[in-house]
Amino acid sequence: MTTPTTKPAPGPEFWERADQVIALANEQCMHSGGNEVATSLLYAAARFNAFLVASKSNDVAKMQAEKEGAVAFFTEQYKRMLTDNFNDYITNFDKYTQPSSAPEG
């Protein structure tokens, strides 16, 4: 998979899309457990990322050749984002866990 050489800062559309996905997850938590919703989100991200690689490949051989690099790329991105969010929650724990102001996701 060809990865970008520069990483532009996310624009407002990035945060809006993320907020929409989180809002949907929060809505689904009203009818399902948080762990079930989280597992569905992970599956959806994995399925969509596999689709992205497939849609940019001319054929199955190219997709197979790019599989390992794509898995490494997406795994590293997830690890970085998860670490950043854990650090944010640790820094803002009291603020985020107050019932009146806590984000749901």
mmCIF file of N, CA and C in Angstrom, residues 3 6-7 21 25 27 29 38-39 47-48 52 61 63 71 73-75 77 82-83 89 93 97 100-101 103:
data_model
loop_
_atom_site.group_PDB
_atom_site.id
_atom_site.type_symbol
_atom_site.label_atom_id
_atom_site.label_comp_id
_atom_site.label_asym_id
_atom_site.label_seq_id
_atom_site.Cartn_x
_atom_site.Cartn_y
_atom_site.Cartn_z
ATOM 1 N N THR A 3 1.739 4.664 1.190
ATOM 2 C CA THR A 3 1.370 5.512 2.315
ATOM 3 C C THR A 3 1.834 6.932 2.053
ATOM 4 N N THR A 6 3.767 12.734 3.724
ATOM 5 C CA THR A 6 3.517 13.811 4.680
ATOM 6 C C THR A 6 2.146 13.588 5.295
ATOM 7 N N LYS A 7 2.011 14.012 6.532
ATOM 8 C CA LYS A 7 0.740 13.827 7.226
ATOM 9 C C LYS A 7 0.144 15.193 7.525
ATOM 10 N N VAL A 21 -19.588 9.209 13.631
ATOM 11 C CA VAL A 21 -19.433 7.778 13.920
ATOM 12 C C VAL A 21 -19.591 7.532 15.421
ATOM 13 N N ALA A 25 -22.358 5.279 17.408
ATOM 14 C CA ALA A 25 -21.978 4.262 18.392
ATOM 15 C C ALA A 25 -22.693 4.514 19.721
ATOM 16 N N GLU A 27 -25.515 5.981 20.170
ATOM 17 C CA GLU A 27 -26.923 5.633 19.960
ATOM 18 C C GLU A 27 -27.109 4.117 20.037
ATOM 19 N N CYS A 29 -25.337 2.068 21.694
ATOM 20 C CA CYS A 29 -25.117 1.629 23.078
ATOM 21 C C CYS A 29 -26.401 1.671 23.904
ATOM 22 N N ALA A 38 -18.324 -1.651 20.312
ATOM 23 C CA ALA A 38 -16.899 -1.470 20.003
ATOM 24 C C ALA A 38 -16.412 -2.533 19.027
ATOM 25 N N THR A 39 -16.840 -3.775 19.229
ATOM 26 C CA THR A 39 -16.441 -4.855 18.327
ATOM 27 C C THR A 39 -16.997 -4.619 16.930
ATOM 28 N N ARG A 47 -13.177 -3.899 7.737
ATOM 29 C CA ARG A 47 -13.838 -4.205 6.457
ATOM 30 C C ARG A 47 -13.662 -3.039 5.485
ATOM 31 N N PHE A 48 -13.859 -1.820 5.965
ATOM 32 C CA PHE A 48 -13.733 -0.651 5.093
ATOM 33 C C PHE A 48 -12.298 -0.480 4.607
ATOM 34 N N LEU A 52 -10.874 -0.374 0.865
ATOM 35 C CA LEU A 52 -10.051 0.705 0.304
ATOM 36 C C LEU A 52 -8.875 0.152 -0.491
ATOM 37 N N ALA A 61 -3.707 -10.098 -7.386
ATOM 38 C CA ALA A 61 -2.275 -10.275 -7.117
ATOM 39 C C ALA A 61 -1.685 -9.007 -6.499
ATOM 40 N N MET A 63 -3.376 -6.766 -4.780
ATOM 41 C CA MET A 63 -3.924 -6.656 -3.438
ATOM 42 C C MET A 63 -3.168 -7.584 -2.484
ATOM 43 N N VAL A 71 -1.775 -3.931 6.297
ATOM 44 C CA VAL A 71 -2.093 -4.345 7.661
ATOM 45 C C VAL A 71 -1.167 -3.631 8.647
ATOM 46 N N PHE A 73 0.369 -0.752 8.212
ATOM 47 C CA PHE A 73 0.016 0.670 8.219
ATOM 48 C C PHE A 73 -1.211 0.931 9.088
ATOM 49 N N PHE A 74 -2.295 0.178 8.842
ATOM 50 C CA PHE A 74 -3.527 0.417 9.588
ATOM 51 C C PHE A 74 -3.363 0.056 11.065
ATOM 52 N N THR A 75 -2.598 -0.979 11.362
ATOM 53 C CA THR A 75 -2.349 -1.362 12.747
ATOM 54 C C THR A 75 -1.594 -0.262 13.485
ATOM 55 N N GLN A 77 -1.488 2.942 12.672
ATOM 56 C CA GLN A 77 -2.372 4.100 12.804
ATOM 57 C C GLN A 77 -3.323 3.921 13.979
ATOM 58 N N LEU A 82 -5.188 5.144 19.381
ATOM 59 C CA LEU A 82 -5.639 4.621 20.660
ATOM 60 C C LEU A 82 -4.774 5.165 21.798
ATOM 61 N N THR A 83 -3.470 5.190 21.602
ATOM 62 C CA THR A 83 -2.557 5.734 22.605
ATOM 63 C C THR A 83 -2.847 7.212 22.858
ATOM 64 N N TYR A 89 -7.634 10.911 27.782
ATOM 65 C CA TYR A 89 -8.527 10.561 28.884
ATOM 66 C C TYR A 89 -7.801 10.580 30.222
ATOM 67 N N PHE A 93 -9.210 13.019 32.906
ATOM 68 C CA PHE A 93 -10.074 11.998 33.493
ATOM 69 C C PHE A 93 -11.238 12.586 34.282
ATOM 70 N N THR A 97 -15.133 12.242 33.020
ATOM 71 C CA THR A 97 -15.953 11.253 33.715
ATOM 72 C C THR A 97 -17.005 11.871 34.614
ATOM 73 N N SER A 100 -22.252 15.098 34.125
ATOM 74 C CA SER A 100 -22.853 16.186 33.357
ATOM 75 C C SER A 100 -22.059 16.557 32.112
ATOM 76 N N SER A 101 -20.760 16.229 32.074
ATOM 77 C CA SER A 101 -19.953 16.679 30.939
ATOM 78 C C SER A 101 -19.240 15.558 30.217
ATOM 79 N N PRO A 103 -18.210 12.835 27.698
ATOM 80 C CA PRO A 103 -18.610 12.365 26.370
ATOM 81 C C PRO A 103 -19.019 10.900 26.494
#
